[in-house]
Amino acid sequence: MATPTPAPPSPRRPFLGRLPLPERNYLTNALRTETVGGVILLVAAVAALVWANTFGSSYSSVSHFHFGPGVLGLHLSVAHWAADGLLAVFFFVAGVELKRELVAGELRDPKAAALPVVAALCGMAVPALVYTLVTMVGDGSTGGWAVPTATDIAFALAVLAVIGTSLPAALRAFLLTLAVVDDLFAILIIAVFFTENIDFVALIGAFAGLAVFYLLLRFDVRGWYVYVPLALVIWGLMYNSGIHATIAGVAMGLMLRCTRREGEEHSPGERIEHLVRPLSAGLAVPLFALFSAGVSLSGGALAGVFTRPETLGVVLGLVVGKTIGIFGGTWLATRFTRAELNKDLAWADVFAVAALAGIGFTVSLLIGELAFAGDDDMINEIKASVLIGSLIAAVVSGVLLKLRVRRYRALFDAEELDEDASGIPDIYEQDDPEYHLRMAALYEKKAAEHRRLAQVAGAASSKPDSPA
């Protein structure tokens, strides 16, 4: 009896391989907005630091100026409106982005999603562990363990824009997916660990508003004049419930449909995200940064960042914890799954992106305010440590990325090459017969031109006065 031939092993899935064209186009548009927003965010952070360290009294008076309807429990300071109001727009975009990733993006396939999810979880767990160990050894407060767990994608992309690194699309997608998963767990951390007293009447009202929002979407009711007032009511109820108001933004974002129906060029989620993302990246987050990043950076305060256990824990969590967590989680996930690193890249590239993810700003500042609420001095020191840790991570990752910039530029140029001028990069047309016919015609035209030039050169060389 013949021995049955064993089935060949299934091919290993490429990690950081070429993205499908629709995903690449979506990523390009999304990251372009985030990059511009990141540069604006960088300017806002610098403006906040200059304002706070030159005209500190005016910065404080503006930040603590209160306005809003007190009868609705919304008589808040400018800084409070920025943190609870404007950031709800940011988290709304994060919710839409997460929904899209789950139904149409990198997180749709559980096997493909496992790697970035594991990397993101390790990239949050290790910084929290680093912070906790440092504060326990230094006899400090462990309450800020969540501060170094967040990655700021806009700031990270701003760093890329400044250093001019043409990261391949796969690395950018990996960074964006990490940030999306990171945002999801940051939202859960805020909801679970930073909610104390709950007003159940307001919470039930918020859930009722979300139910109405969901039904309107399901019945394809259209019109911003319906959804914007409803969203404001849901946000106000969520704020008064005691749960952080940004959770309302996430919940509404997750309710949007992000799959396309027949005849649709874009899903409702994609359309709304395209409209709201510039508002989030270009206005909401920079204004939050303007009224959150203004901390005193005197020599004594900067030195204190490296001597106080809480602030040292934040810096080490962002710089060391994030890098080790993401790189280690990624390596372990590929080691124990059938994923295989793209042959055009190296593990040094993953390490550089992991270091870049140590830039924590928006959500880190927010969690710092929640973790040490009521202790203004500690909040300022935590903010300073977030800024310094993010700056160190930016410098380290910038150096690492610069070392590979030629390789990245070559890969980026290959991804963008459109020699037949079809509007689609050539690497996505290798299975299209029409592409090869167009290229054949193009090369034939070039060959004919070179034959003509050869004839002209030959005629010129046969003249009597031509050089020997």
Tab-separated table of C-alpha atoms in Angstrom:
chain	number	residue	atom	x	y	z
A	1	MET	CA	0.000	0.000	0.000
A	2	ALA	CA	1.438	3.367	-1.039
A	3	THR	CA	2.250	5.811	1.694
A	4	PRO	CA	0.038	8.912	1.364
A	5	THR	CA	1.951	12.023	0.403
A	6	PRO	CA	1.829	14.586	3.203
A	7	ALA	CA	0.168	17.872	2.340
A	8	PRO	CA	2.639	20.681	1.755
A	9	PRO	CA	2.798	23.225	4.582
A	10	SER	CA	0.702	26.317	4.047
A	11	PRO	CA	2.750	29.318	2.933
A	12	ARG	CA	3.747	31.775	5.624
A	13	ARG	CA	1.812	35.043	5.595
A	14	PRO	CA	3.970	38.082	4.845
A	15	PHE	CA	4.247	40.600	7.678
A	16	LEU	CA	4.524	44.204	6.440
A	17	GLY	CA	3.834	43.012	2.906
A	18	ARG	CA	2.302	45.066	0.097
A	19	LEU	CA	-1.131	46.503	0.921
A	20	PRO	CA	-4.165	46.004	-1.343
A	21	LEU	CA	-4.673	49.068	-3.545
A	22	PRO	CA	-7.952	50.296	-1.897
A	23	GLU	CA	-6.366	50.013	1.550
A	24	ARG	CA	-3.256	51.823	0.322
A	25	ASN	CA	-5.341	54.683	-1.128
A	26	TYR	CA	-7.359	55.016	2.072
A	27	LEU	CA	-4.177	54.988	4.134
A	28	THR	CA	-2.545	57.650	1.961
A	29	ASN	CA	-5.505	60.020	2.340
A	30	ALA	CA	-5.878	59.407	6.070
A	31	LEU	CA	-2.193	59.839	6.834
A	32	ARG	CA	-1.947	62.978	4.703
A	33	THR	CA	-4.564	64.652	6.925
A	34	GLU	CA	-2.980	63.295	10.104
A	35	THR	CA	0.464	64.493	9.004
A	36	VAL	CA	-0.766	68.041	8.380
A	37	GLY	CA	-2.664	67.899	11.667
A	38	GLY	CA	0.462	66.630	13.401
A	39	VAL	CA	2.476	69.616	12.186
A	40	ILE	CA	-0.288	71.943	13.441
A	41	LEU	CA	-0.262	70.002	16.721
A	42	LEU	CA	3.485	70.476	16.991
A	43	VAL	CA	3.087	74.227	16.437
A	44	ALA	CA	0.284	74.371	19.051
A	45	ALA	CA	2.429	72.538	21.622
A	46	VAL	CA	5.360	74.889	21.057
A	47	ALA	CA	3.011	77.890	21.265
A	48	ALA	CA	1.627	76.587	24.569
A	49	LEU	CA	5.113	76.186	26.027
A	50	VAL	CA	6.195	79.654	24.899
A	51	TRP	CA	2.982	81.244	26.181
A	52	ALA	CA	3.123	79.477	29.554
A	53	ASN	CA	6.810	80.257	30.095
A	54	THR	CA	6.710	83.915	29.019
A	55	PHE	CA	3.224	85.139	29.965
A	56	GLY	CA	2.270	82.509	32.525
A	57	SER	CA	-0.385	84.566	34.276
A	58	SER	CA	-2.358	85.244	31.086
A	59	TYR	CA	-2.071	81.565	30.046
A	60	SER	CA	-3.444	80.491	33.429
A	61	SER	CA	-6.279	83.029	33.387
A	62	VAL	CA	-7.398	82.039	29.878
A	63	SER	CA	-7.135	78.302	30.634
A	64	HIS	CA	-9.214	78.661	33.797
A	65	PHE	CA	-11.816	81.013	32.350
A	66	HIS	CA	-15.246	79.393	32.829
A	67	PHE	CA	-18.225	79.594	30.510
A	68	GLY	CA	-21.229	77.468	29.552
A	69	PRO	CA	-24.732	76.743	30.853
A	70	GLY	CA	-24.375	76.035	34.564
A	71	VAL	CA	-27.975	74.803	34.831
A	72	LEU	CA	-26.961	71.885	32.580
A	73	GLY	CA	-23.839	71.177	34.607
A	74	LEU	CA	-21.657	72.495	31.786
A	75	HIS	CA	-20.108	75.646	33.285
A	76	LEU	CA	-16.564	74.544	32.444
A	77	SER	CA	-13.130	76.109	32.063
A	78	VAL	CA	-11.574	76.616	28.644
A	79	ALA	CA	-9.083	73.807	29.375
A	80	HIS	CA	-11.940	71.560	30.506
A	81	TRP	CA	-13.936	72.255	27.339
A	82	ALA	CA	-10.847	71.390	25.293
A	83	ALA	CA	-10.228	68.099	27.143
A	84	ASP	CA	-13.835	66.905	27.412
A	85	GLY	CA	-15.454	68.626	24.453
A	86	LEU	CA	-12.981	68.955	21.613
A	87	LEU	CA	-11.345	65.591	22.301
A	88	ALA	CA	-14.756	63.964	21.832
A	89	VAL	CA	-14.342	64.861	18.134
A	90	PHE	CA	-10.924	63.173	18.133
A	91	PHE	CA	-12.354	60.041	19.748
A	92	PHE	CA	-15.296	60.064	17.325
A	93	VAL	CA	-12.805	59.817	14.447
A	94	ALA	CA	-10.957	57.094	16.377
A	95	GLY	CA	-14.240	55.184	16.708
A	96	VAL	CA	-14.960	55.411	12.974
A	97	GLU	CA	-11.397	54.397	12.203
A	98	LEU	CA	-11.631	51.397	14.520
A	99	LYS	CA	-14.966	50.329	12.998
A	100	ARG	CA	-13.502	50.550	9.504
A	101	GLU	CA	-10.427	48.552	10.520
A	102	LEU	CA	-12.697	45.861	12.014
A	103	VAL	CA	-14.961	45.478	8.988
A	104	ALA	CA	-12.784	46.427	6.003
A	105	GLY	CA	-9.195	46.970	7.124
A	106	GLU	CA	-6.258	45.208	8.737
A	107	LEU	CA	-8.299	43.964	11.716
A	108	ARG	CA	-10.951	42.247	9.601
A	109	ASP	CA	-9.006	38.993	9.302
A	110	PRO	CA	-8.389	37.552	12.803
A	111	LYS	CA	-5.128	35.931	11.673
A	112	ALA	CA	-3.785	39.161	10.198
A	113	ALA	CA	-5.146	41.214	13.118
A	114	ALA	CA	-3.451	39.070	15.750
A	115	LEU	CA	-0.016	40.547	15.116
A	116	PRO	CA	-0.782	44.286	15.451
A	117	VAL	CA	-3.163	43.598	18.343
A	118	VAL	CA	-0.507	41.628	20.231
A	119	ALA	CA	2.093	44.306	19.435
A	120	ALA	CA	-0.225	47.082	20.638
A	121	LEU	CA	-1.150	45.234	23.833
A	122	CYS	CA	2.499	44.569	24.640
A	123	GLY	CA	3.192	48.196	23.745
A	124	MET	CA	0.751	49.233	26.469
A	125	ALA	CA	1.489	46.575	29.079
A	126	VAL	CA	5.281	47.002	29.154
A	127	PRO	CA	5.220	50.829	29.632
A	128	ALA	CA	2.675	50.390	32.428
A	129	LEU	CA	4.948	47.761	34.012
A	130	VAL	CA	8.022	49.994	33.649
A	131	TYR	CA	6.182	52.903	35.284
A	132	THR	CA	4.918	50.709	38.122
A	133	LEU	CA	8.359	49.222	38.829
A	134	VAL	CA	10.042	52.642	38.837
A	135	THR	CA	7.465	54.156	41.182
A	136	MET	CA	7.495	51.152	43.517
A	137	VAL	CA	11.293	51.245	43.766
A	138	GLY	CA	11.231	55.022	44.262
A	139	ASP	CA	8.302	54.915	46.708
A	140	GLY	CA	6.123	57.043	44.411
A	141	SER	CA	2.479	56.955	43.358
A	142	THR	CA	1.476	54.131	41.034
A	143	GLY	CA	-1.687	56.029	40.051
A	144	GLY	CA	-0.185	57.240	36.767
A	145	TRP	CA	0.549	53.779	35.382
A	146	ALA	CA	-1.636	54.439	32.313
A	147	VAL	CA	0.061	57.708	31.284
A	148	PRO	CA	2.870	56.171	29.151
A	149	THR	CA	0.612	53.584	27.490
A	150	ALA	CA	-0.753	55.796	24.693
A	151	THR	CA	0.727	56.549	21.251
A	152	ASP	CA	-0.047	59.822	19.479
A	153	ILE	CA	-0.293	58.993	15.773
A	154	ALA	CA	-0.565	62.648	14.673
A	155	PHE	CA	2.584	63.657	16.539
A	156	ALA	CA	4.435	60.573	15.273
A	157	LEU	CA	3.505	61.451	11.690
A	158	ALA	CA	4.540	65.062	12.285
A	159	VAL	CA	7.984	63.762	13.239
A	160	LEU	CA	8.065	61.749	10.010
A	161	ALA	CA	7.111	64.861	8.065
A	162	VAL	CA	9.860	66.908	9.729
A	163	ILE	CA	12.637	64.368	9.160
A	164	GLY	CA	11.330	63.649	5.658
A	165	THR	CA	11.421	59.863	5.880
A	166	SER	CA	9.483	58.167	3.070
A	167	LEU	CA	8.262	55.197	5.069
A	168	PRO	CA	6.870	52.359	2.918
A	169	ALA	CA	3.076	52.068	3.030
A	170	ALA	CA	3.224	48.783	4.986
A	171	LEU	CA	5.187	50.368	7.842
A	172	ARG	CA	2.841	53.352	7.920
A	173	ALA	CA	-0.161	50.989	7.975
A	174	PHE	CA	1.399	49.050	10.848
A	175	LEU	CA	1.925	52.303	12.769
A	176	LEU	CA	-1.662	53.428	12.100
A	177	THR	CA	-3.132	50.052	13.107
A	178	LEU	CA	-1.064	50.104	16.299
A	179	ALA	CA	-2.427	53.565	17.082
A	180	VAL	CA	-6.036	52.492	16.401
A	181	VAL	CA	-5.773	49.493	18.748
A	182	ASP	CA	-3.901	51.701	21.219
A	183	ASP	CA	-6.772	54.233	21.151
A	184	LEU	CA	-9.326	51.471	21.749
A	185	PHE	CA	-7.601	50.239	24.899
A	186	ALA	CA	-6.905	53.800	26.071
A	187	ILE	CA	-10.662	54.418	25.826
A	188	LEU	CA	-11.333	51.295	27.904
A	189	ILE	CA	-8.743	52.400	30.471
A	190	ILE	CA	-10.401	55.815	30.786
A	191	ALA	CA	-13.881	54.288	31.083
A	192	VAL	CA	-12.927	51.587	33.609
A	193	PHE	CA	-10.220	53.154	35.779
A	194	PHE	CA	-11.090	56.848	35.767
A	195	THR	CA	-14.811	56.738	36.481
A	196	GLU	CA	-15.743	57.203	40.140
A	197	ASN	CA	-19.277	58.457	40.817
A	198	ILE	CA	-21.937	57.569	38.248
A	199	ASP	CA	-25.224	59.430	37.776
A	200	PHE	CA	-27.381	56.593	36.467
A	201	VAL	CA	-30.201	58.886	35.335
A	202	ALA	CA	-27.842	60.823	33.049
A	203	LEU	CA	-26.191	57.575	31.934
A	204	ILE	CA	-29.539	56.031	30.976
A	205	GLY	CA	-30.363	59.227	29.083
A	206	ALA	CA	-27.037	58.993	27.218
A	207	PHE	CA	-27.736	55.366	26.279
A	208	ALA	CA	-31.243	56.325	25.126
A	209	GLY	CA	-29.710	59.047	22.925
A	210	LEU	CA	-27.230	56.530	21.505
A	211	ALA	CA	-30.127	54.164	20.734
A	212	VAL	CA	-31.911	56.941	18.828
A	213	PHE	CA	-28.648	57.746	17.014
A	214	TYR	CA	-28.300	54.069	16.024
A	215	LEU	CA	-31.904	53.823	14.766
A	216	LEU	CA	-31.583	56.985	12.696
A	217	LEU	CA	-28.484	55.523	11.048
A	218	ARG	CA	-30.184	52.192	10.378
A	219	PHE	CA	-33.152	53.928	8.728
A	220	ASP	CA	-30.754	56.004	6.591
A	221	VAL	CA	-31.987	59.304	7.966
A	222	ARG	CA	-29.709	62.038	6.599
A	223	GLY	CA	-28.900	65.609	7.559
A	224	TRP	CA	-26.262	67.082	9.872
A	225	TYR	CA	-29.002	69.189	11.493
A	226	VAL	CA	-30.424	65.939	12.925
A	227	TYR	CA	-27.220	64.293	14.098
A	228	VAL	CA	-25.195	67.252	15.414
A	229	PRO	CA	-27.821	68.422	17.986
A	230	LEU	CA	-28.409	64.795	19.017
A	231	ALA	CA	-24.667	64.237	19.400
A	232	LEU	CA	-24.392	67.330	21.632
A	233	VAL	CA	-27.229	66.050	23.840
A	234	ILE	CA	-25.583	62.603	24.105
A	235	TRP	CA	-22.243	64.231	24.932
A	236	GLY	CA	-23.788	66.440	27.643
A	237	LEU	CA	-25.583	63.503	29.248
A	238	MET	CA	-22.454	61.362	29.139
A	239	TYR	CA	-20.434	64.144	30.756
A	240	ASN	CA	-22.980	64.553	33.576
A	241	SER	CA	-23.126	60.781	34.101
A	242	GLY	CA	-19.575	60.816	35.488
A	243	ILE	CA	-18.128	58.727	32.644
A	244	HIS	CA	-15.580	60.647	30.597
A	245	ALA	CA	-17.482	62.474	27.858
A	246	THR	CA	-15.105	61.351	25.097
A	247	ILE	CA	-16.645	57.870	25.407
A	248	ALA	CA	-19.751	59.311	23.707
A	249	GLY	CA	-17.669	60.209	20.667
A	250	VAL	CA	-16.242	56.699	20.411
A	251	ALA	CA	-19.674	55.079	20.761
A	252	MET	CA	-21.177	57.180	17.970
A	253	GLY	CA	-18.175	56.537	15.729
A	254	LEU	CA	-18.515	52.782	16.172
A	255	MET	CA	-22.176	52.925	15.111
A	256	LEU	CA	-21.480	54.268	11.626
A	257	ARG	CA	-21.672	51.826	8.731
A	258	CYS	CA	-18.241	51.387	7.159
A	259	THR	CA	-19.071	48.798	4.505
A	260	ARG	CA	-20.097	49.821	0.994
A	261	ARG	CA	-23.414	48.840	-0.528
A	262	GLU	CA	-23.935	48.237	-4.218
A	263	GLY	CA	-23.525	51.452	-6.151
A	264	GLU	CA	-21.757	53.289	-3.306
A	265	GLU	CA	-18.332	54.730	-3.947
A	266	HIS	CA	-17.823	55.380	-0.234
A	267	SER	CA	-19.585	54.107	2.874
A	268	PRO	CA	-21.265	56.607	5.251
A	269	GLY	CA	-18.469	56.067	7.764
A	270	GLU	CA	-15.800	56.865	5.171
A	271	ARG	CA	-17.649	60.003	4.014
A	272	ILE	CA	-18.186	61.347	7.527
A	273	GLU	CA	-14.657	60.484	8.593
A	274	HIS	CA	-13.353	62.361	5.530
A	275	LEU	CA	-15.355	65.425	6.622
A	276	VAL	CA	-14.615	65.293	10.347
A	277	ARG	CA	-10.964	64.170	10.345
A	278	PRO	CA	-9.622	67.599	9.242
A	279	LEU	CA	-11.694	69.217	12.024
A	280	SER	CA	-10.208	66.781	14.531
A	281	ALA	CA	-6.598	66.897	13.323
A	282	GLY	CA	-6.522	70.567	12.397
A	283	LEU	CA	-8.589	72.190	15.171
A	284	ALA	CA	-9.793	69.992	18.030
A	285	VAL	CA	-6.521	68.278	18.954
A	286	PRO	CA	-4.288	71.366	18.461
A	287	LEU	CA	-6.588	73.449	20.706
A	288	PHE	CA	-6.452	70.716	23.332
A	289	ALA	CA	-2.657	70.793	23.072
A	290	LEU	CA	-2.635	74.589	23.392
A	291	PHE	CA	-4.417	74.435	26.743
A	292	SER	CA	-2.797	71.231	28.030
A	293	ALA	CA	0.875	71.439	27.043
A	294	GLY	CA	1.584	74.776	28.714
A	295	VAL	CA	3.855	73.711	31.565
A	296	SER	CA	6.755	75.472	33.237
A	297	LEU	CA	10.084	74.223	31.902
A	298	SER	CA	12.514	75.893	34.283
A	299	GLY	CA	15.863	74.216	34.900
A	300	GLY	CA	14.721	72.864	38.260
A	301	ALA	CA	11.493	71.472	36.802
A	302	LEU	CA	13.356	69.705	33.994
A	303	ALA	CA	15.873	68.206	36.398
A	304	GLY	CA	13.026	67.045	38.625
A	305	VAL	CA	11.603	64.964	35.785
A	306	PHE	CA	14.563	62.575	36.099
A	307	THR	CA	14.601	62.446	39.902
A	308	ARG	CA	10.944	62.048	40.838
A	309	PRO	CA	9.742	58.429	40.453
A	310	GLU	CA	6.394	59.308	38.846
A	311	THR	CA	7.890	61.491	36.141
A	312	LEU	CA	10.894	59.236	35.572
A	313	GLY	CA	8.465	56.330	35.221
A	314	VAL	CA	6.587	58.187	32.480
A	315	VAL	CA	9.774	59.015	30.549
A	316	LEU	CA	11.144	55.476	30.775
A	317	GLY	CA	7.723	54.022	29.997
A	318	LEU	CA	7.476	56.014	26.771
A	319	VAL	CA	11.078	55.665	25.611
A	320	VAL	CA	12.025	52.191	26.830
A	321	GLY	CA	8.703	50.492	27.585
A	322	LYS	CA	7.007	51.328	24.291
A	323	THR	CA	10.001	50.290	22.190
A	324	ILE	CA	10.592	46.997	23.981
A	325	GLY	CA	6.877	46.229	24.237
A	326	ILE	CA	5.994	46.761	20.584
A	327	PHE	CA	9.178	45.255	19.168
A	328	GLY	CA	9.089	42.286	21.542
A	329	GLY	CA	5.375	41.682	21.001
A	330	THR	CA	5.816	41.817	17.221
A	331	TRP	CA	8.791	39.438	17.264
A	332	LEU	CA	6.994	36.951	19.511
A	333	ALA	CA	3.832	37.092	17.397
A	334	THR	CA	5.765	36.338	14.210
A	335	ARG	CA	7.811	33.666	16.007
A	336	PHE	CA	4.743	31.706	17.100
A	337	THR	CA	2.476	32.312	14.086
A	338	ARG	CA	2.884	31.713	10.360
A	339	ALA	CA	3.775	35.357	9.705
A	340	GLU	CA	7.063	36.125	7.970
A	341	LEU	CA	8.717	39.531	7.755
A	342	ASN	CA	8.675	41.152	4.309
A	343	LYS	CA	12.006	40.333	2.636
A	344	ASP	CA	12.421	43.998	1.598
A	345	LEU	CA	12.468	45.107	5.254
A	346	ALA	CA	14.485	44.220	8.347
A	347	TRP	CA	13.754	43.926	12.057
A	348	ALA	CA	15.655	47.185	12.490
A	349	ASP	CA	12.711	48.854	10.705
A	350	VAL	CA	10.226	47.389	13.175
A	351	PHE	CA	12.448	48.577	16.048
A	352	ALA	CA	12.493	52.124	14.618
A	353	VAL	CA	8.691	52.198	14.293
A	354	ALA	CA	8.397	50.837	17.845
A	355	ALA	CA	10.596	53.697	19.062
A	356	LEU	CA	8.463	56.162	17.078
A	357	ALA	CA	5.350	54.828	18.865
A	358	GLY	CA	6.906	56.095	22.110
A	359	ILE	CA	5.652	59.559	21.189
A	360	GLY	CA	2.707	59.895	23.542
A	361	PHE	CA	0.970	63.245	23.688
A	362	THR	CA	-2.770	63.798	23.364
A	363	VAL	CA	-4.138	60.813	25.290
A	364	SER	CA	-1.134	60.704	27.654
A	365	LEU	CA	-1.772	64.316	28.694
A	366	LEU	CA	-5.462	63.548	29.149
A	367	ILE	CA	-4.808	60.459	31.296
A	368	GLY	CA	-2.235	62.421	33.314
A	369	GLU	CA	-4.900	64.999	34.171
A	370	LEU	CA	-7.360	62.263	35.155
A	371	ALA	CA	-4.845	60.207	37.144
A	372	PHE	CA	-3.699	63.123	39.339
A	373	ALA	CA	-6.890	65.208	39.396
A	374	GLY	CA	-6.724	67.842	42.128
A	375	ASP	CA	-2.916	67.910	42.332
A	376	ASP	CA	-1.964	70.719	39.941
A	377	ASP	CA	1.747	70.536	40.717
A	378	MET	CA	1.906	66.825	39.962
A	379	ILE	CA	-0.160	67.278	36.778
A	380	ASN	CA	2.304	69.891	35.522
A	381	GLU	CA	5.260	67.636	36.273
A	382	ILE	CA	3.582	64.670	34.571
A	383	LYS	CA	2.883	66.838	31.520
A	384	ALA	CA	6.532	67.907	31.445
A	385	SER	CA	7.607	64.263	31.615
A	386	VAL	CA	5.249	63.372	28.721
A	387	LEU	CA	6.758	66.166	26.623
A	388	ILE	CA	10.342	65.180	27.445
A	389	GLY	CA	9.713	61.459	26.947
A	390	SER	CA	8.017	62.132	23.608
A	391	LEU	CA	10.899	64.386	22.542
A	392	ILE	CA	13.476	61.710	23.392
A	393	ALA	CA	11.439	59.071	21.546
A	394	ALA	CA	11.177	61.388	18.534
A	395	VAL	CA	14.940	61.981	18.448
A	396	VAL	CA	15.817	58.296	18.892
A	397	SER	CA	13.338	57.120	16.248
A	398	GLY	CA	14.410	59.941	13.909
A	399	VAL	CA	18.036	58.809	14.091
A	400	LEU	CA	17.076	55.162	13.540
A	401	LEU	CA	14.861	56.016	10.570
A	402	LYS	CA	17.508	58.274	9.026
A	403	LEU	CA	19.939	55.347	9.016
A	404	ARG	CA	17.595	53.510	6.637
A	405	VAL	CA	16.258	56.490	4.692
A	406	ARG	CA	17.849	55.433	1.363
A	407	ARG	CA	16.236	52.014	1.577
A	408	TYR	CA	12.864	53.555	2.487
A	409	ARG	CA	13.082	56.025	-0.393
A	410	ALA	CA	13.824	53.233	-2.867
A	411	LEU	CA	10.867	51.173	-1.628
A	412	PHE	CA	8.611	54.237	-1.572
A	413	ASP	CA	9.584	55.202	-5.133
A	414	ALA	CA	8.935	51.637	-6.302
A	415	GLU	CA	5.475	51.743	-4.706
A	416	GLU	CA	4.678	55.062	-6.402
A	417	LEU	CA	6.103	54.293	-9.891
A	418	ASP	CA	3.434	54.692	-12.592
A	419	GLU	CA	5.431	54.392	-15.799
A	420	ASP	CA	2.409	53.817	-18.047
A	421	ALA	CA	0.630	56.903	-16.570
A	422	SER	CA	-2.535	54.909	-15.843
A	423	GLY	CA	-3.101	56.470	-12.439
A	424	ILE	CA	-2.404	53.126	-10.732
A	425	PRO	CA	1.083	52.225	-9.438
A	426	ASP	CA	2.739	49.623	-11.668
A	427	ILE	CA	3.209	47.078	-8.863
A	428	TYR	CA	-0.596	46.705	-8.698
A	429	GLU	CA	-0.939	46.029	-12.448
A	430	GLN	CA	1.397	43.072	-12.882
A	431	ASP	CA	-1.548	40.696	-13.445
A	432	ASP	CA	-3.298	43.006	-15.925
A	433	PRO	CA	-2.634	42.119	-19.610
A	434	GLU	CA	-3.568	45.657	-20.674
A	435	TYR	CA	-0.767	47.053	-18.512
A	436	HIS	CA	1.821	44.909	-20.283
A	437	LEU	CA	0.442	45.902	-23.693
A	438	ARG	CA	0.695	49.578	-22.726
A	439	MET	CA	4.271	49.050	-21.543
A	440	ALA	CA	5.156	47.210	-24.766
A	441	ALA	CA	3.825	50.122	-26.823
A	442	LEU	CA	5.736	52.554	-24.623
A	443	TYR	CA	9.021	50.685	-25.044
A	444	GLU	CA	8.467	50.310	-28.797
A	445	LYS	CA	8.000	54.063	-29.058
A	446	LYS	CA	11.213	54.610	-27.069
A	447	ALA	CA	13.055	52.074	-29.246
A	448	ALA	CA	11.920	53.825	-32.425
A	449	GLU	CA	13.160	57.147	-31.052
A	450	HIS	CA	16.549	55.636	-30.191
A	451	ARG	CA	16.840	54.130	-33.709
A	452	ARG	CA	16.154	57.579	-35.160
A	453	LEU	CA	18.790	59.136	-32.908
A	454	ALA	CA	21.245	56.403	-33.915
A	455	GLN	CA	20.694	57.262	-37.575
A	456	VAL	CA	21.212	60.962	-36.884
A	457	ALA	CA	24.408	60.199	-34.945
A	458	GLY	CA	25.645	57.929	-37.748
A	459	ALA	CA	25.009	60.558	-40.402
A	460	ALA	CA	26.874	63.172	-38.351
A	461	SER	CA	29.911	60.903	-37.854
A	462	SER	CA	30.279	60.275	-41.635
A	463	LYS	CA	30.884	63.972	-42.419
A	464	PRO	CA	34.479	64.936	-43.421
A	465	ASP	CA	34.962	67.351	-40.538
A	466	SER	CA	33.667	64.903	-37.918
A	467	PRO	CA	36.182	63.861	-35.219
A	468	ALA	CA	38.113	60.650	-35.836
